Amino acid sequence: MMKTFLAAAALVLALGSASAFADKAAADACAAGLAPDAKAIYAASISSIGSGDLKSVVTASTKSLVAAGTIARGTARDSAMAAGQCLEQAK
């Protein structure tokens, strides 16, 4: 009985992990086509997906990148929106 339970639990965990990797792979593929500023926002945000709502994560990353001079302030909003569309796939 215990072996059956452990095998079932391992299967559930393995299947859950596979779908998470598929979602990340789709998000990465989406990000590959982004403009450089949007790619920077994506890269700064991807590790924080799941730690808060997507809008807050992207907003914080974008503000930080603008303050550091890494991305242009004038295109930050459009870049954040584009990155957010890709990040949505990783959720």
mmCIF file of N, CA and C in Angstrom:
data_model
loop_
_atom_site.group_PDB
_atom_site.id
_atom_site.type_symbol
_atom_site.label_atom_id
_atom_site.label_comp_id
_atom_site.label_asym_id
_atom_site.label_seq_id
_atom_site.Cartn_x
_atom_site.Cartn_y
_atom_site.Cartn_z
ATOM 1 N N MET A 1 0.822 -1.198 0.000
ATOM 2 C CA MET A 1 0.000 0.000 0.000
ATOM 3 C C MET A 1 0.864 1.260 0.000
ATOM 4 N N MET A 2 1.884 1.276 0.841
ATOM 5 C CA MET A 2 2.753 2.451 0.941
ATOM 6 C C MET A 2 3.533 2.660 -0.352
ATOM 7 N N LYS A 3 3.993 1.564 -0.979
ATOM 8 C CA LYS A 3 4.724 1.685 -2.241
ATOM 9 C C LYS A 3 3.824 2.267 -3.328
ATOM 10 N N THR A 4 2.576 1.852 -3.353
ATOM 11 C CA THR A 4 1.625 2.371 -4.335
ATOM 12 C C THR A 4 1.397 3.860 -4.128
ATOM 13 N N PHE A 5 1.257 4.253 -2.874
ATOM 14 C CA PHE A 5 1.061 5.672 -2.564
ATOM 15 C C PHE A 5 2.278 6.483 -2.979
ATOM 16 N N LEU A 6 3.475 6.005 -2.671
ATOM 17 C CA LEU A 6 4.700 6.720 -3.028
ATOM 18 C C LEU A 6 4.863 6.812 -4.544
ATOM 19 N N ALA A 7 4.531 5.740 -5.242
ATOM 20 C CA ALA A 7 4.623 5.756 -6.700
ATOM 21 C C ALA A 7 3.629 6.764 -7.290
ATOM 22 N N ALA A 8 2.433 6.801 -6.756
ATOM 23 C CA ALA A 8 1.428 7.747 -7.238
ATOM 24 C C ALA A 8 1.858 9.186 -6.950
ATOM 25 N N ALA A 9 2.407 9.422 -5.766
ATOM 26 C CA ALA A 9 2.867 10.767 -5.411
ATOM 27 C C ALA A 9 4.014 11.200 -6.322
ATOM 28 N N ALA A 10 4.936 10.286 -6.602
ATOM 29 C CA ALA A 10 6.056 10.603 -7.491
ATOM 30 C C ALA A 10 5.554 10.929 -8.893
ATOM 31 N N LEU A 11 4.557 10.196 -9.362
ATOM 32 C CA LEU A 11 3.993 10.442 -10.686
ATOM 33 C C LEU A 11 3.333 11.816 -10.754
ATOM 34 N N VAL A 12 2.591 12.173 -9.738
ATOM 35 C CA VAL A 12 1.932 13.479 -9.694
ATOM 36 C C VAL A 12 2.979 14.587 -9.701
ATOM 37 N N LEU A 13 4.025 14.435 -8.905
ATOM 38 C CA LEU A 13 5.091 15.440 -8.869
ATOM 39 C C LEU A 13 5.806 15.541 -10.211
ATOM 40 N N ALA A 14 6.056 14.420 -10.837
ATOM 41 C CA ALA A 14 6.746 14.430 -12.134
ATOM 42 C C ALA A 14 5.892 15.101 -13.203
ATOM 43 N N LEU A 15 4.621 14.813 -13.219
ATOM 44 C CA LEU A 15 3.736 15.424 -14.207
ATOM 45 C C LEU A 15 3.587 16.914 -13.952
ATOM 46 N N GLY A 16 3.513 17.305 -12.706
ATOM 47 C CA GLY A 16 3.435 18.722 -12.366
ATOM 48 C C GLY A 16 4.680 19.463 -12.790
ATOM 49 N N SER A 17 5.840 18.866 -12.608
ATOM 50 C CA SER A 17 7.101 19.485 -13.005
ATOM 51 C C SER A 17 7.198 19.617 -14.514
ATOM 52 N N ALA A 18 6.733 18.624 -15.224
ATOM 53 C CA ALA A 18 6.809 18.660 -16.687
ATOM 54 C C ALA A 18 5.988 19.814 -17.243
ATOM 55 N N SER A 19 4.807 20.034 -16.671
ATOM 56 C CA SER A 19 3.993 21.129 -17.183
ATOM 57 C C SER A 19 4.607 22.473 -16.831
ATOM 58 N N ALA A 20 5.266 22.575 -15.684
ATOM 59 C CA ALA A 20 5.929 23.827 -15.312
ATOM 60 C C ALA A 20 7.071 24.126 -16.276
ATOM 61 N N PHE A 21 7.828 23.088 -16.645
ATOM 62 C CA PHE A 21 8.915 23.298 -17.595
ATOM 63 C C PHE A 21 8.370 23.662 -18.974
ATOM 64 N N ALA A 22 7.248 23.077 -19.345
ATOM 65 C CA ALA A 22 6.656 23.391 -20.648
ATOM 66 C C ALA A 22 6.203 24.850 -20.673
ATOM 67 N N ASP A 23 5.626 25.314 -19.577
ATOM 68 C CA ASP A 23 5.178 26.696 -19.512
ATOM 69 C C ASP A 23 6.367 27.644 -19.580
ATOM 70 N N LYS A 24 7.435 27.332 -18.884
ATOM 71 C CA LYS A 24 8.647 28.160 -18.898
ATOM 72 C C LYS A 24 9.260 28.139 -20.290
ATOM 73 N N ALA A 25 9.256 26.999 -20.927
ATOM 74 C CA ALA A 25 9.808 26.897 -22.277
ATOM 75 C C ALA A 25 9.010 27.748 -23.256
ATOM 76 N N ALA A 26 7.696 27.736 -23.120
ATOM 77 C CA ALA A 26 6.851 28.559 -23.990
ATOM 78 C C ALA A 26 7.108 30.042 -23.732
ATOM 79 N N ALA A 27 7.258 30.410 -22.464
ATOM 80 C CA ALA A 27 7.541 31.803 -22.119
ATOM 81 C C ALA A 27 8.906 32.227 -22.662
ATOM 82 N N ASP A 28 9.892 31.350 -22.546
ATOM 83 C CA ASP A 28 11.228 31.653 -23.070
ATOM 84 C C ASP A 28 11.199 31.810 -24.588
ATOM 85 N N ALA A 29 10.425 30.953 -25.254
ATOM 86 C CA ALA A 29 10.309 31.051 -26.710
ATOM 87 C C ALA A 29 9.656 32.369 -27.106
ATOM 88 N N CYS A 30 8.660 32.773 -26.357
ATOM 89 C CA CYS A 30 7.988 34.053 -26.597
ATOM 90 C C CYS A 30 8.983 35.200 -26.393
ATOM 91 N N ALA A 31 9.746 35.138 -25.330
ATOM 92 C CA ALA A 31 10.700 36.198 -24.993
ATOM 93 C C ALA A 31 11.815 36.332 -26.021
ATOM 94 N N ALA A 32 12.106 35.260 -26.716
ATOM 95 C CA ALA A 32 13.174 35.301 -27.721
ATOM 96 C C ALA A 32 12.862 36.319 -28.822
ATOM 97 N N GLY A 33 11.596 36.585 -29.056
ATOM 98 C CA GLY A 33 11.205 37.524 -30.099
ATOM 99 C C GLY A 33 10.980 38.950 -29.612
ATOM 100 N N LEU A 34 11.261 39.203 -28.348
ATOM 101 C CA LEU A 34 11.034 40.536 -27.790
ATOM 102 C C LEU A 34 12.149 41.507 -28.163
ATOM 103 N N ALA A 35 11.820 42.791 -28.113
ATOM 104 C CA ALA A 35 12.822 43.853 -28.278
ATOM 105 C C ALA A 35 13.761 43.812 -27.066
ATOM 106 N N PRO A 36 14.962 44.363 -27.194
ATOM 107 C CA PRO A 36 15.948 44.285 -26.101
ATOM 108 C C PRO A 36 15.450 44.775 -24.739
ATOM 109 N N ASP A 37 14.738 45.896 -24.688
ATOM 110 C CA ASP A 37 14.254 46.388 -23.392
ATOM 111 C C ASP A 37 13.235 45.426 -22.780
ATOM 112 N N ALA A 38 12.356 44.882 -23.593
ATOM 113 C CA ALA A 38 11.368 43.925 -23.105
ATOM 114 C C ALA A 38 12.044 42.639 -22.642
ATOM 115 N N LYS A 39 13.099 42.219 -23.347
ATOM 116 C CA LYS A 39 13.859 41.038 -22.916
ATOM 117 C C LYS A 39 14.496 41.276 -21.557
ATOM 118 N N ALA A 40 14.989 42.483 -21.324
ATOM 119 C CA ALA A 40 15.597 42.802 -20.034
ATOM 120 C C ALA A 40 14.564 42.723 -18.913
ATOM 121 N N ILE A 41 13.366 43.214 -19.169
ATOM 122 C CA ILE A 41 12.293 43.141 -18.169
ATOM 123 C C ILE A 41 11.910 41.688 -17.926
ATOM 124 N N TYR A 42 11.788 40.936 -18.989
ATOM 125 C CA TYR A 42 11.468 39.504 -18.869
ATOM 126 C C TYR A 42 12.514 38.801 -18.004
ATOM 127 N N ALA A 43 13.781 39.028 -18.323
ATOM 128 C CA ALA A 43 14.869 38.369 -17.592
ATOM 129 C C ALA A 43 14.876 38.770 -16.114
ATOM 130 N N ALA A 44 14.574 40.018 -15.838
ATOM 131 C CA ALA A 44 14.559 40.489 -14.455
ATOM 132 C C ALA A 44 13.347 39.980 -13.686
ATOM 133 N N SER A 45 12.290 39.590 -14.388
ATOM 134 C CA SER A 45 11.033 39.218 -13.746
ATOM 135 C C SER A 45 10.796 37.723 -13.649
ATOM 136 N N ILE A 46 11.357 36.933 -14.533
ATOM 137 C CA ILE A 46 10.990 35.512 -14.636
ATOM 138 C C ILE A 46 11.217 34.735 -13.341
ATOM 139 N N SER A 47 12.258 35.063 -12.610
ATOM 140 C CA SER A 47 12.523 34.314 -11.378
ATOM 141 C C SER A 47 11.549 34.668 -10.260
ATOM 142 N N SER A 48 10.823 35.762 -10.402
ATOM 143 C CA SER A 48 9.880 36.187 -9.360
ATOM 144 C C SER A 48 8.433 35.802 -9.653
ATOM 145 N N ILE A 49 8.206 35.170 -10.788
ATOM 146 C CA ILE A 49 6.844 34.746 -11.122
ATOM 147 C C ILE A 49 6.382 33.753 -10.064
ATOM 148 N N GLY A 50 5.213 33.974 -9.527
ATOM 149 C CA GLY A 50 4.688 33.115 -8.476
ATOM 150 C C GLY A 50 4.889 33.710 -7.092
ATOM 151 N N SER A 51 5.765 34.703 -6.963
ATOM 152 C CA SER A 51 5.993 35.310 -5.651
ATOM 153 C C SER A 51 5.066 36.493 -5.405
ATOM 154 N N GLY A 52 4.297 36.862 -6.385
ATOM 155 C CA GLY A 52 3.359 37.972 -6.264
ATOM 156 C C GLY A 52 2.536 38.034 -7.530
ATOM 157 N N ASP A 53 1.651 39.014 -7.607
ATOM 158 C CA ASP A 53 0.876 39.094 -8.836
ATOM 159 C C ASP A 53 1.764 39.613 -9.965
ATOM 160 N N LEU A 54 1.462 39.199 -11.156
ATOM 161 C CA LEU A 54 2.300 39.468 -12.322
ATOM 162 C C LEU A 54 2.530 40.960 -12.528
ATOM 163 N N LYS A 55 1.488 41.756 -12.398
ATOM 164 C CA LYS A 55 1.617 43.198 -12.626
ATOM 165 C C LYS A 55 2.611 43.817 -11.646
ATOM 166 N N SER A 56 2.546 43.435 -10.388
ATOM 167 C CA SER A 56 3.461 43.976 -9.382
ATOM 168 C C SER A 56 4.901 43.572 -9.658
ATOM 169 N N VAL A 57 5.095 42.319 -10.059
ATOM 170 C CA VAL A 57 6.447 41.826 -10.360
ATOM 171 C C VAL A 57 7.040 42.594 -11.539
ATOM 172 N N VAL A 58 6.267 42.724 -12.615
ATOM 173 C CA VAL A 58 6.752 43.409 -13.815
ATOM 174 C C VAL A 58 6.971 44.895 -13.535
ATOM 175 N N THR A 59 6.071 45.508 -12.789
ATOM 176 C CA THR A 59 6.215 46.922 -12.463
ATOM 177 C C THR A 59 7.481 47.174 -11.654
ATOM 178 N N ALA A 60 7.721 46.359 -10.649
ATOM 179 C CA ALA A 60 8.919 46.527 -9.815
ATOM 180 C C ALA A 60 10.192 46.332 -10.637
ATOM 181 N N SER A 61 10.210 45.318 -11.478
ATOM 182 C CA SER A 61 11.378 45.064 -12.322
ATOM 183 C C SER A 61 11.615 46.212 -13.293
ATOM 184 N N THR A 62 10.535 46.704 -13.892
ATOM 185 C CA THR A 62 10.641 47.781 -14.866
ATOM 186 C C THR A 62 11.162 49.058 -14.212
ATOM 187 N N LYS A 63 10.611 49.411 -13.060
ATOM 188 C CA LYS A 63 11.071 50.609 -12.352
ATOM 189 C C LYS A 63 12.550 50.507 -11.993
ATOM 190 N N SER A 64 12.961 49.345 -11.555
ATOM 191 C CA SER A 64 14.352 49.135 -11.189
ATOM 192 C C SER A 64 15.271 49.284 -12.404
ATOM 193 N N LEU A 65 14.870 48.719 -13.525
ATOM 194 C CA LEU A 65 15.678 48.800 -14.746
ATOM 195 C C LEU A 65 15.744 50.225 -15.286
ATOM 196 N N VAL A 66 14.647 50.969 -15.193
ATOM 197 C CA VAL A 66 14.646 52.368 -15.631
ATOM 198 C C VAL A 66 15.557 53.188 -14.724
ATOM 199 N N ALA A 67 15.441 52.991 -13.412
ATOM 200 C CA ALA A 67 16.266 53.737 -12.457
ATOM 201 C C ALA A 67 17.749 53.472 -12.661
ATOM 202 N N ALA A 68 18.076 52.250 -13.063
ATOM 203 C CA ALA A 68 19.477 51.883 -13.296
ATOM 204 C C ALA A 68 19.977 52.345 -14.663
ATOM 205 N N GLY A 69 19.060 52.841 -15.507
ATOM 206 C CA GLY A 69 19.445 53.269 -16.845
ATOM 207 C C GLY A 69 19.622 52.127 -17.822
ATOM 208 N N THR A 70 19.126 50.958 -17.447
ATOM 209 C CA THR A 70 19.268 49.770 -18.300
ATOM 210 C C THR A 70 18.303 49.796 -19.475
ATOM 211 N N ILE A 71 17.097 50.322 -19.239
ATOM 212 C CA ILE A 71 16.110 50.425 -20.312
ATOM 213 C C ILE A 71 15.651 51.879 -20.430
ATOM 214 N N ALA A 72 15.124 52.213 -21.585
ATOM 215 C CA ALA A 72 14.670 53.579 -21.850
ATOM 216 C C ALA A 72 13.345 53.852 -21.145
ATOM 217 N N ARG A 73 13.262 54.996 -20.507
ATOM 218 C CA ARG A 73 12.044 55.371 -19.798
ATOM 219 C C ARG A 73 10.865 55.540 -20.760
ATOM 220 N N GLY A 74 11.126 56.104 -21.928
ATOM 221 C CA GLY A 74 10.063 56.373 -22.886
ATOM 222 C C GLY A 74 9.381 55.139 -23.439
ATOM 223 N N THR A 75 10.064 54.031 -23.461
ATOM 224 C CA THR A 75 9.476 52.798 -23.999
ATOM 225 C C THR A 75 9.211 51.759 -22.913
ATOM 226 N N ALA A 76 9.413 52.140 -21.663
ATOM 227 C CA ALA A 76 9.292 51.185 -20.555
ATOM 228 C C ALA A 76 7.911 50.548 -20.478
ATOM 229 N N ARG A 77 6.875 51.350 -20.631
ATOM 230 C CA ARG A 77 5.520 50.798 -20.504
ATOM 231 C C ARG A 77 5.240 49.771 -21.594
ATOM 232 N N ASP A 78 5.535 50.119 -22.838
ATOM 233 C CA ASP A 78 5.300 49.179 -23.940
ATOM 234 C C ASP A 78 6.150 47.918 -23.779
ATOM 235 N N SER A 79 7.375 48.105 -23.347
ATOM 236 C CA SER A 79 8.270 46.961 -23.135
ATOM 237 C C SER A 79 7.749 46.062 -22.013
ATOM 238 N N ALA A 80 7.247 46.668 -20.953
ATOM 239 C CA ALA A 80 6.693 45.899 -19.837
ATOM 240 C C ALA A 80 5.459 45.114 -20.266
ATOM 241 N N MET A 81 4.632 45.728 -21.084
ATOM 242 C CA MET A 81 3.435 45.038 -21.569
ATOM 243 C C MET A 81 3.816 43.814 -22.425
ATOM 244 N N ALA A 82 4.815 44.001 -23.283
ATOM 245 C CA ALA A 82 5.260 42.899 -24.136
ATOM 246 C C ALA A 82 5.870 41.781 -23.294
ATOM 247 N N ALA A 83 6.712 42.145 -22.333
ATOM 248 C CA ALA A 83 7.316 41.141 -21.447
ATOM 249 C C ALA A 83 6.248 40.422 -20.644
ATOM 250 N N GLY A 84 5.255 41.171 -20.181
ATOM 251 C CA GLY A 84 4.174 40.588 -19.404
ATOM 252 C C GLY A 84 3.390 39.533 -20.152
ATOM 253 N N GLN A 85 3.215 39.740 -21.463
ATOM 254 C CA GLN A 85 2.507 38.737 -22.265
ATOM 255 C C GLN A 85 3.271 37.419 -22.284
ATOM 256 N N CYS A 86 4.584 37.491 -22.367
ATOM 257 C CA CYS A 86 5.392 36.277 -22.343
ATOM 258 C C CYS A 86 5.415 35.672 -20.944
ATOM 259 N N LEU A 87 5.558 36.518 -19.931
ATOM 260 C CA LEU A 87 5.598 36.038 -18.552
ATOM 261 C C LEU A 87 4.302 35.369 -18.147
ATOM 262 N N GLU A 88 3.200 35.794 -18.713
ATOM 263 C CA GLU A 88 1.896 35.180 -18.434
ATOM 264 C C GLU A 88 1.925 33.675 -18.755
ATOM 265 N N GLN A 89 2.682 33.302 -19.752
ATOM 266 C CA GLN A 89 2.775 31.884 -20.142
ATOM 267 C C GLN A 89 3.532 31.049 -19.125
ATOM 268 N N ALA A 90 4.358 31.689 -18.309
ATOM 269 C CA ALA A 90 5.155 30.960 -17.322
ATOM 270 C C ALA A 90 4.410 30.741 -16.009
ATOM 271 N N LYS A 91 3.270 31.351 -15.863
ATOM 272 C CA LYS A 91 2.517 31.234 -14.607
ATOM 273 C C LYS A 91 2.014 29.843 -14.377
#
